Structures are given as C-alpha cells and as structure tokens.
Amino acid sequence: MYDVVVIGARCAGSPTAMLFARQGYRVLLLEKARFPRDTLSSHYIHQPGVALLDRWGVLDKLRDAGCRPIEHQSYEALGVRLDGFSLPVDGHRTAYAPRRFVLDPVLTDGAVAAGVDFRESCMVNDLIHEDGRVVGVRYTTPGGVPATERARLVVGADGMRSLVARKAGARNVVEHPRMTCTYYSYWAGVPSHFELYERPGRWIGVIPTNDDLTLIMAYFPQDEFAQVRTAVEPAFDEAVRSTAAELHERMSAGERAEQMYGTGHQENFFRKASGPGWALVGDAAHHKDSITARGITDAFRQAQSVTDRIGDRLHDEAALTAALKQYEQDLNEDFLDAYRGALNVAELRPQRQTEMLRKLVGHQSLIDRYLSTLSGACSLDDFYNDDLLAVLDQS
C-alpha cells in the first residue's frame, strides 16, 4: 500500500510526488503518456516558478537541457510600448520557456531521484471508494493488464479534463465561459525576447525556447474559433501582420519549423479541490485562459502548497482533513486575483488600460512592477501604491 498515488506526471504531478517522497512517504506516480512527449502549452515559467525549481534543486538540470534564459520583456498596444522585466523572486529574475518534452522529463527525473515509483503508459480508469472515502485507483498497465493500487491519498494532477475530479464528484465552485482560442508554432531564425502585442480582438505572444526556436502565439476571441480553425494559417498570419507589423517581418524572414498547434477549449474554473482521501492540483484544480501563461508556475505553487499543508499529517484523519481545507483556502487566496487578471486580459480590450500604461512610460520602476503583476512577483495591491497613484494623478 502506498501513502500517496499521484495521477499525472507533468508540471503539477511530478513536483507533488517528489515533495511527498522527500517528506518520507511512499509515492506512486502514474502517467498515461510515455516521456518525452510534447503537449499543448504556453511554455513560460515566471519568476515564482523559477524560484521553486531552484528550491527543489532541479533548475540547473533545466538550464543544462538548453533552455534559453529570458531577461527582457516588452508590451505594445495602441501606440504604447513598455520595456522592462519582472522583479526577482528569491533572487531569481531570469525566466525560462522550455518545450514540454524537455521540462516534464526533468521534473519526473527529480521525482524518481526522491524515491517515487514512476510508471508510464498507465491508463487510470477509476477510483476505489470504501465507506465514503477514496482509498485507491484502478488502472491498466502498459501490457493491458488491469491493476489496482491502494493509498492513503490519491492526488489528481491529470489536467483540465481530470478523471480524478470526475470520479470524486469535484464540482466547479467558480466558473466563467471560454474567452479565447489560440494557435501557435515555432520559428527558426527569428530573434526575440519575451514580447507581447495587443490590439482590440487580438493578442500575440513571442517567447524564446529550446533549440534556438521562437514560439509565436496568436489569440482570437472564442466566438471566432469555428471560423479560425477552418483556415488557421491565413488567420494566424493576418493576426500577426495586423497586430505587430515589425514582428511579422521578422517571422517572414525566418522559417517555420513545425506544424500549427492550438485549441479553443480553454475552460475557466476553480473546482472543489479535495475530499476524503483525494485532492486535486494544477489544471485539475483550477484552470484559466492561457493568455497570461501562468499555468506552469501556478502548478508548481500548488504542488508546494498541498505538500506543505499536509506535511507529517497524512495518517491523522482529522489533521489531514484540516490540512486539505487549508490548501483549498490557499487556492482562493493565492490564485483568484491571477484568475481574474487572466480573464480581463482575455477580453482582448487593451483600450481599457492604455491610458494608465501610457503614464507609466519613463517610470522604469513602475513598469517593472506592472510586469511583476503579470508574473506573480507583485500583487495588484502592492502595485497600486502611492508612487503609482501620484503618476496617475498627473495631468
């Protein structure tokens, strides 16, 4: 019998399994894919996520895998341009945007090094319930053999469409409609930093990644998804050309290295994140539009939160219940502002904030603090300080 079974081995599951194992628990990590394997992703790891990678002792491995450091960010919209970068977190100001076939194996290697039993190509089919409590999982091995494992706690890190959430009856406690659809690919020969461009109805993101490639993403309103998906390449090209003409020139001078990837199924919700014998982390617990690229960083933070809250209380039922309630409170307190911020950006209406951003030009410290609200290094309450109000009050 395991202490913890974690379902899903990507950016939420592997850190959760690793941190539980480091606390001395016997942990099983099940993953339906076989790594290395790519997946849809916004790639970017903000400064709070980088700080956690360093805290966990795996940041050097990510760097060694050829992940390009990012130290400059720009934002352009409606005649306003801001250049700067987020404030540091625990001494880390550099960001990274790894391909997922690079990042995810680094994280699973860290889990295995901590003593986690990692099994790939295993399809979880159901949860085992006894006396109103989740006590294990049923799954199929790579050879097609049905198997079961019992555990004190089952953690669903299995994404937005989480089977664990469905089988545990985890309802949505906060929910909003889909806001955008997005398509992206990778280009060679396109010099870049972390670049964001916006006009009404369009958002373009540019991020350096592995193998000297540049990720370029285009966001469209959700109500255009049916039209965009039937002609992705011309829609994408037109979005970049009409939103960021200079970027379009760079992109045209480069060479696209891969096919287009994308989705129109970006849900916005918080789920009930725990119950007797189970918990959810990452996109299984909370998902928001990817336009602010917070998914990976927030998954790391949730992994740290749930394992810190449980600590040595896993086998004390009352203490475990209290710990999981504290973890759910963390979700509300630590992620609700970022959720609302993502939905605001996903409205694709830059005109609502252009005047404020125009007043930031020439005030580098305020620009960096504004960019820090996007990374999570600065809260909105801290951003709206006396220095900002004094600038905004100027005619």
Coordinates of N, CA and C in Angstrom, one line a residue, residues 154-304:
V154 N -5.1 10.0 -2.8 CA -5.0 10.0 -4.3 C -5.0 11.4 -4.7
V155 N -4.0 11.8 -5.5 CA -3.9 13.2 -6.0 C -4.1 13.2 -7.5
G156 N -5.1 14.0 -7.9 CA -5.4 14.1 -9.4 C -4.6 15.3 -9.9
A157 N -3.6 15.0 -10.7 CA -2.8 16.1 -11.4 C -3.0 15.8 -12.9
D158 N -4.2 15.4 -13.3 CA -4.5 14.9 -14.6 C -5.2 15.9 -15.5
G159 N -5.0 17.2 -15.3 CA -5.4 18.2 -16.2 C -6.8 18.7 -16.1
M160 N -7.1 19.6 -17.1 CA -8.4 20.2 -17.1 C -9.6 19.3 -17.2
R161 N -9.4 18.1 -17.9 CA -10.5 17.2 -18.0 C -10.3 16.0 -17.0
S162 N -9.8 16.3 -15.8 CA -9.4 15.3 -14.8 C -10.4 14.2 -14.6
L163 N -9.9 13.0 -14.7 CA -10.7 11.8 -14.4 C -10.9 11.7 -12.9
V164 N -9.9 12.1 -12.1 CA -10.0 12.0 -10.7 C -11.1 13.0 -10.2
A165 N -11.1 14.2 -10.8 CA -12.2 15.2 -10.4 C -13.6 14.6 -10.7
R166 N -13.7 14.0 -11.9 CA -15.0 13.5 -12.3 C -15.4 12.3 -11.4
K167 N -14.5 11.4 -11.1 CA -14.9 10.2 -10.3 C -15.0 10.6 -8.8
A168 N -14.4 11.6 -8.4 CA -14.6 12.0 -7.0 C -15.8 13.0 -6.8
G169 N -16.4 13.4 -7.9 CA -17.5 14.3 -7.8 C -17.1 15.7 -7.5
A170 N -16.0 16.2 -7.9 CA -15.5 17.5 -7.6 C -16.2 18.5 -8.5
R171 N -17.1 19.3 -7.9 CA -17.9 20.3 -8.7 C -17.1 21.6 -8.9
N172 N -17.5 22.4 -9.9 CA -16.9 23.7 -10.0 C -17.5 24.6 -9.0
V173 N -16.7 25.4 -8.3 CA -17.1 26.3 -7.3 C -17.1 27.8 -7.9
V174 N -16.2 28.0 -8.9 CA -16.2 29.2 -9.7 C -16.1 28.8 -11.1
E175 N -16.8 29.5 -12.0 CA -16.8 29.1 -13.4 C -17.2 30.3 -14.3
H176 N -16.4 30.5 -15.4 CA -16.7 31.5 -16.4 C -16.6 30.9 -17.7
P177 N -17.3 31.5 -18.7 CA -17.3 31.0 -20.1 C -15.9 31.1 -20.7
R178 N -15.6 30.3 -21.8 CA -14.4 30.4 -22.5 C -14.3 31.8 -23.1
M179 N -13.0 32.3 -23.1 CA -12.8 33.7 -23.6 C -12.1 33.7 -24.9
T180 N -11.0 32.9 -25.1 CA -10.2 33.0 -26.3 C -10.0 31.6 -26.9
C181 N -9.5 31.6 -28.2 CA -8.9 30.4 -28.7 C -7.5 30.8 -29.2
T182 N -6.6 29.8 -29.3 CA -5.2 30.2 -29.6 C -4.5 29.2 -30.5
Y183 N -3.6 29.7 -31.4 CA -2.8 28.8 -32.2 C -1.4 29.3 -32.2
Y184 N -0.5 28.3 -32.3 CA 1.0 28.7 -32.2 C 1.8 27.7 -33.0
S185 N 3.1 28.2 -33.2 CA 4.1 27.3 -33.8 C 5.4 27.8 -33.4
Y186 N 6.5 27.2 -34.0 CA 7.9 27.6 -33.7 C 8.6 28.0 -35.0
W187 N 9.4 29.0 -34.9 CA 10.2 29.6 -36.0 C 11.7 29.5 -35.7
A188 N 12.4 29.2 -36.7 CA 13.9 29.3 -36.7 C 14.3 30.7 -37.3
G189 N 15.3 31.3 -36.9 CA 15.8 32.5 -37.5 C 15.0 33.7 -37.2
V190 N 14.3 33.7 -36.0 CA 13.6 34.9 -35.6 C 14.1 35.3 -34.2
P191 N 15.0 36.3 -34.2 CA 15.5 36.9 -32.9 C 14.3 37.4 -32.1
S192 N 14.4 37.1 -30.8 CA 13.3 37.5 -29.9 C 13.7 37.6 -28.5
H193 N 12.8 38.3 -27.7 CA 12.8 38.2 -26.3 C 11.4 37.9 -25.9
F194 N 10.9 38.1 -24.7 CA 9.5 37.9 -24.3 C 8.7 39.1 -24.8
E195 N 8.0 38.9 -25.8 CA 7.3 40.1 -26.5 C 5.8 39.8 -26.5
L196 N 5.0 40.9 -26.1 CA 3.6 40.8 -26.1 C 3.0 42.0 -27.0
Y197 N 2.1 41.7 -27.8 CA 1.5 42.7 -28.7 C 0.0 42.5 -28.6
E198 N -0.7 43.7 -28.6 CA -2.2 43.6 -28.4 C -2.9 44.7 -29.2
R199 N -4.0 44.4 -29.8 CA -4.9 45.3 -30.4 C -6.3 44.8 -30.1
P200 N -7.4 45.6 -30.2 CA -8.7 45.0 -29.9 C -9.0 43.7 -30.7
G201 N -9.3 42.7 -30.0 CA -9.6 41.4 -30.6 C -8.4 40.5 -31.0
R202 N -7.2 40.9 -30.7 CA -6.0 40.1 -31.0 C -5.0 40.3 -29.9
W203 N -4.2 39.2 -29.7 CA -3.1 39.2 -28.7 C -2.1 38.3 -29.3
I204 N -0.8 38.8 -29.4 CA 0.3 38.0 -29.9 C 1.4 37.9 -28.8
G205 N 1.8 36.6 -28.6 CA 2.9 36.4 -27.7 C 4.1 35.8 -28.4
V206 N 5.3 36.2 -28.0 CA 6.6 35.7 -28.6 C 7.5 35.3 -27.5
I207 N 8.0 34.1 -27.6 CA 8.8 33.6 -26.5 C 10.0 32.7 -27.0
P208 N 11.2 33.0 -26.6 CA 12.3 32.2 -27.0 C 12.3 30.8 -26.3
T209 N 12.6 29.7 -26.9 CA 12.5 28.4 -26.3 C 13.7 27.6 -26.7
N210 N 13.6 26.3 -26.6 CA 14.8 25.4 -26.8 C 15.1 25.4 -28.3
D211 N 16.4 24.9 -28.6 CA 16.9 24.6 -29.9 C 16.9 25.9 -30.8
D212 N 17.1 27.1 -30.2 CA 17.1 28.3 -30.9 C 15.9 28.6 -31.7
L213 N 14.8 28.1 -31.2 CA 13.5 28.4 -31.8 C 12.7 29.4 -31.1
T214 N 11.8 30.1 -31.8 CA 11.0 31.1 -31.2 C 9.5 30.7 -31.3
L215 N 8.8 30.7 -30.2 CA 7.4 30.4 -30.1 C 6.6 31.7 -30.4
I216 N 5.7 31.6 -31.4 CA 4.8 32.7 -31.7 C 3.4 32.2 -31.5
M217 N 2.6 32.9 -30.7 CA 1.2 32.5 -30.4 C 0.3 33.6 -30.7
A218 N -0.8 33.3 -31.3 CA -1.9 34.3 -31.6 C -3.2 33.9 -30.9
Y219 N -3.8 34.9 -30.3 CA -5.1 34.6 -29.5 C -6.2 35.4 -30.3
F220 N -7.3 34.7 -30.4 CA -8.5 35.3 -31.0 C -9.7 35.1 -30.0
P221 N -10.7 35.9 -30.2 CA -11.9 35.7 -29.4 C -12.5 34.4 -29.6
Q222 N -13.1 33.8 -28.5 CA -13.7 32.5 -28.6 C -14.8 32.4 -29.7
D223 N -15.5 33.5 -29.9 CA -16.6 33.4 -30.9 C -16.1 33.3 -32.3
E224 N -14.7 33.4 -32.5 CA -14.2 33.3 -33.8 C -13.6 31.9 -34.1
F225 N -13.6 31.0 -33.1 CA -13.0 29.7 -33.1 C -13.4 28.9 -34.3
A226 N -14.7 28.8 -34.5 CA -15.2 28.0 -35.6 C -14.7 28.5 -37.0
Q227 N -14.5 29.8 -37.1 CA -14.0 30.3 -38.4 C -12.5 30.1 -38.5
V228 N -11.8 30.4 -37.4 CA -10.3 30.4 -37.4 C -9.8 28.9 -37.7
R229 N -10.5 28.0 -37.0 CA -10.0 26.6 -37.1 C -10.1 26.0 -38.5
T230 N -10.9 26.6 -39.4 CA -11.1 26.1 -40.8 C -10.0 26.7 -41.7
A231 N -9.3 27.7 -41.2 CA -8.2 28.4 -42.1 C -7.2 29.0 -41.1
V232 N -6.5 28.1 -40.4 CA -5.6 28.5 -39.3 C -4.5 29.4 -39.8
E233 N -3.8 28.9 -40.8 CA -2.6 29.6 -41.3 C -2.8 31.0 -41.8
P234 N -3.8 31.3 -42.7 CA -4.1 32.7 -43.0 C -4.6 33.5 -41.9
A235 N -5.4 32.9 -41.0 CA -5.9 33.7 -39.8 C -4.7 34.1 -38.9
F236 N -3.8 33.2 -38.7 CA -2.6 33.4 -37.9 C -1.8 34.5 -38.5
D237 N -1.5 34.4 -39.8 CA -0.6 35.3 -40.5 C -1.2 36.7 -40.4
E238 N -2.5 36.8 -40.7 CA -3.2 38.1 -40.6 C -3.2 38.7 -39.2
A239 N -3.3 37.9 -38.2 CA -3.3 38.3 -36.8 C -2.0 39.0 -36.5
V240 N -0.9 38.3 -36.9 CA 0.4 38.8 -36.6 C 0.7 40.1 -37.4
R241 N 0.4 40.1 -38.7 CA 0.6 41.2 -39.6 C -0.1 42.5 -39.1
S242 N -1.3 42.3 -38.7 CA -2.2 43.5 -38.3 C -2.0 43.9 -36.9
T243 N -1.3 43.1 -36.1 CA -1.1 43.5 -34.7 C 0.3 43.9 -34.4
A244 N 1.3 43.3 -35.1 CA 2.7 43.5 -34.9 C 3.5 43.4 -36.2
A245 N 3.4 44.6 -36.9 CA 4.0 44.5 -38.3 C 5.5 44.2 -38.3
E246 N 6.2 44.8 -37.4 CA 7.7 44.5 -37.4 C 8.0 43.1 -37.0
L247 N 7.2 42.5 -36.1 CA 7.3 41.1 -35.8 C 7.0 40.2 -37.1
H248 N 6.0 40.6 -37.8 CA 5.6 39.9 -39.0 C 6.7 39.8 -40.0
E249 N 7.5 41.0 -40.1 CA 8.6 41.0 -41.0 C 9.7 40.0 -40.5
R250 N 10.0 40.0 -39.2 CA 10.9 39.0 -38.7 C 10.5 37.6 -38.9
M251 N 9.2 37.3 -38.7 CA 8.7 36.0 -38.8 C 8.7 35.6 -40.3
S252 N 8.5 36.5 -41.2 CA 8.5 36.1 -42.6 C 9.9 35.9 -43.1
A253 N 10.9 36.5 -42.5 CA 12.3 36.3 -42.8 C 12.8 35.0 -42.2
G254 N 12.2 34.4 -41.2 CA 12.6 33.2 -40.6 C 11.9 32.0 -41.3
E255 N 11.9 30.8 -40.7 CA 11.4 29.6 -41.2 C 10.6 28.9 -40.2
R256 N 9.3 28.6 -40.5 CA 8.5 27.8 -39.5 C 9.1 26.4 -39.4
A257 N 9.3 25.9 -38.2 CA 9.9 24.6 -38.0 C 9.0 23.5 -37.8
E258 N 7.7 23.8 -37.4 CA 6.8 22.7 -37.1 C 5.4 23.1 -37.5
Q259 N 4.4 22.2 -37.4 CA 3.0 22.5 -37.7 C 2.4 23.5 -36.8
M260 N 1.2 23.9 -37.1 CA 0.5 24.8 -36.1 C -0.2 23.9 -35.1
Y261 N -0.2 24.4 -33.9 CA -0.9 23.7 -32.7 C -1.9 24.7 -32.2
G262 N -3.0 24.2 -31.6 CA -3.9 25.2 -31.0 C -5.1 24.5 -30.3
T263 N -5.9 25.4 -29.7 CA -7.1 24.9 -29.1 C -8.1 26.0 -28.9
G264 N -9.4 25.6 -28.9 CA -10.4 26.6 -28.5 C -11.1 26.2 -27.2
H265 N -10.5 25.2 -26.5 CA -11.2 24.6 -25.3 C -10.4 25.0 -24.1
Q266 N -10.4 26.3 -23.8 CA -9.7 26.7 -22.6 C -10.8 27.1 -21.5
E267 N -11.0 26.2 -20.6 CA -12.0 26.4 -19.6 C -11.5 27.4 -18.5
N268 N -12.4 28.0 -17.8 CA -12.1 28.9 -16.7 C -12.9 28.5 -15.5
F269 N -12.2 27.9 -14.5 CA -12.9 27.4 -13.3 C -12.0 27.2 -12.1
F270 N -12.6 27.2 -10.9 CA -12.0 26.5 -9.7 C -12.9 25.4 -9.4
R271 N -12.3 24.2 -9.1 CA -13.1 23.1 -8.7 C -12.9 22.9 -7.1
K272 N -13.9 22.3 -6.6 CA -13.7 21.7 -5.2 C -12.4 20.9 -5.3
A273 N -11.4 21.2 -4.5 CA -10.1 20.7 -4.7 C -9.7 19.6 -3.8
S274 N -10.6 19.1 -2.9 CA -10.2 18.0 -2.0 C -11.5 17.4 -1.4
G275 N -11.3 16.2 -0.9 CA -12.4 15.5 -0.2 C -11.7 14.3 0.5
P276 N -12.5 13.4 1.1 CA -12.0 12.3 1.9 C -11.1 11.4 1.0
G277 N -9.8 11.4 1.2 CA -8.9 10.6 0.5 C -8.4 11.1 -0.8
W278 N -8.8 12.3 -1.2 CA -8.4 12.8 -2.6 C -8.1 14.3 -2.5
A279 N -7.3 14.7 -3.5 CA -7.0 16.1 -3.7 C -6.7 16.4 -5.2
L280 N -6.8 17.6 -5.6 CA -6.5 18.0 -7.0 C -5.5 19.1 -7.0
V281 N -4.6 19.0 -8.0 CA -3.5 20.1 -8.1 C -3.4 20.4 -9.6
G282 N -2.9 21.6 -9.9 CA -2.7 22.0 -11.3 C -4.0 22.3 -12.0
D283 N -4.0 22.0 -13.3 CA -5.2 22.3 -14.1 C -6.4 21.5 -13.6
A284 N -6.2 20.4 -12.9 CA -7.3 19.6 -12.4 C -8.1 20.4 -11.3
A285 N -7.4 21.2 -10.6 CA -8.0 22.0 -9.5 C -8.5 23.4 -10.0
H286 N -7.7 23.9 -10.9 CA -8.0 25.3 -11.3 C -7.4 25.6 -12.7
H287 N -8.2 26.0 -13.6 CA -7.8 26.3 -14.9 C -8.3 27.7 -15.4
K288 N -7.4 28.4 -16.1 CA -7.8 29.7 -16.6 C -7.2 29.8 -18.0
D289 N -7.7 30.8 -18.7 CA -7.2 31.1 -20.1 C -5.7 31.2 -20.0
S290 N -5.0 30.6 -21.0 CA -3.5 30.6 -21.1 C -2.9 31.9 -21.5
I291 N -3.7 32.9 -21.7 CA -3.1 34.1 -22.3 C -2.1 34.8 -21.4
T292 N -2.1 34.6 -20.1 CA -1.1 35.2 -19.2 C 0.0 34.2 -18.9
A293 N -0.1 33.0 -19.5 CA 1.0 32.0 -19.3 C 1.3 31.7 -17.9
R294 N 0.3 31.5 -17.0 CA 0.6 31.3 -15.6 C 0.4 29.8 -15.2
G295 N 0.0 28.9 -16.2 CA -0.3 27.6 -15.8 C 0.8 26.8 -15.2
I296 N 2.0 26.8 -15.7 CA 3.1 26.0 -15.2 C 3.5 26.6 -13.8
T297 N 3.7 27.9 -13.7 CA 4.1 28.5 -12.5 C 3.1 28.2 -11.4
D298 N 1.8 28.3 -11.7 CA 0.8 28.1 -10.7 C 0.7 26.6 -10.3
A299 N 1.0 25.7 -11.2 CA 1.0 24.3 -10.9 C 2.1 24.0 -9.9
F300 N 3.3 24.6 -10.1 CA 4.4 24.5 -9.1 C 4.0 25.0 -7.8
R301 N 3.3 26.1 -7.7 CA 3.0 26.7 -6.4 C 1.9 25.8 -5.7
Q302 N 1.0 25.2 -6.5 CA 0.0 24.4 -5.8 C 0.7 23.1 -5.3
A303 N 1.6 22.5 -6.0 CA 2.4 21.4 -5.5 C 3.0 21.6 -4.2
Q304 N 3.7 22.8 -4.1 CA 4.3 23.2 -2.9 C 3.3 23.4 -1.8

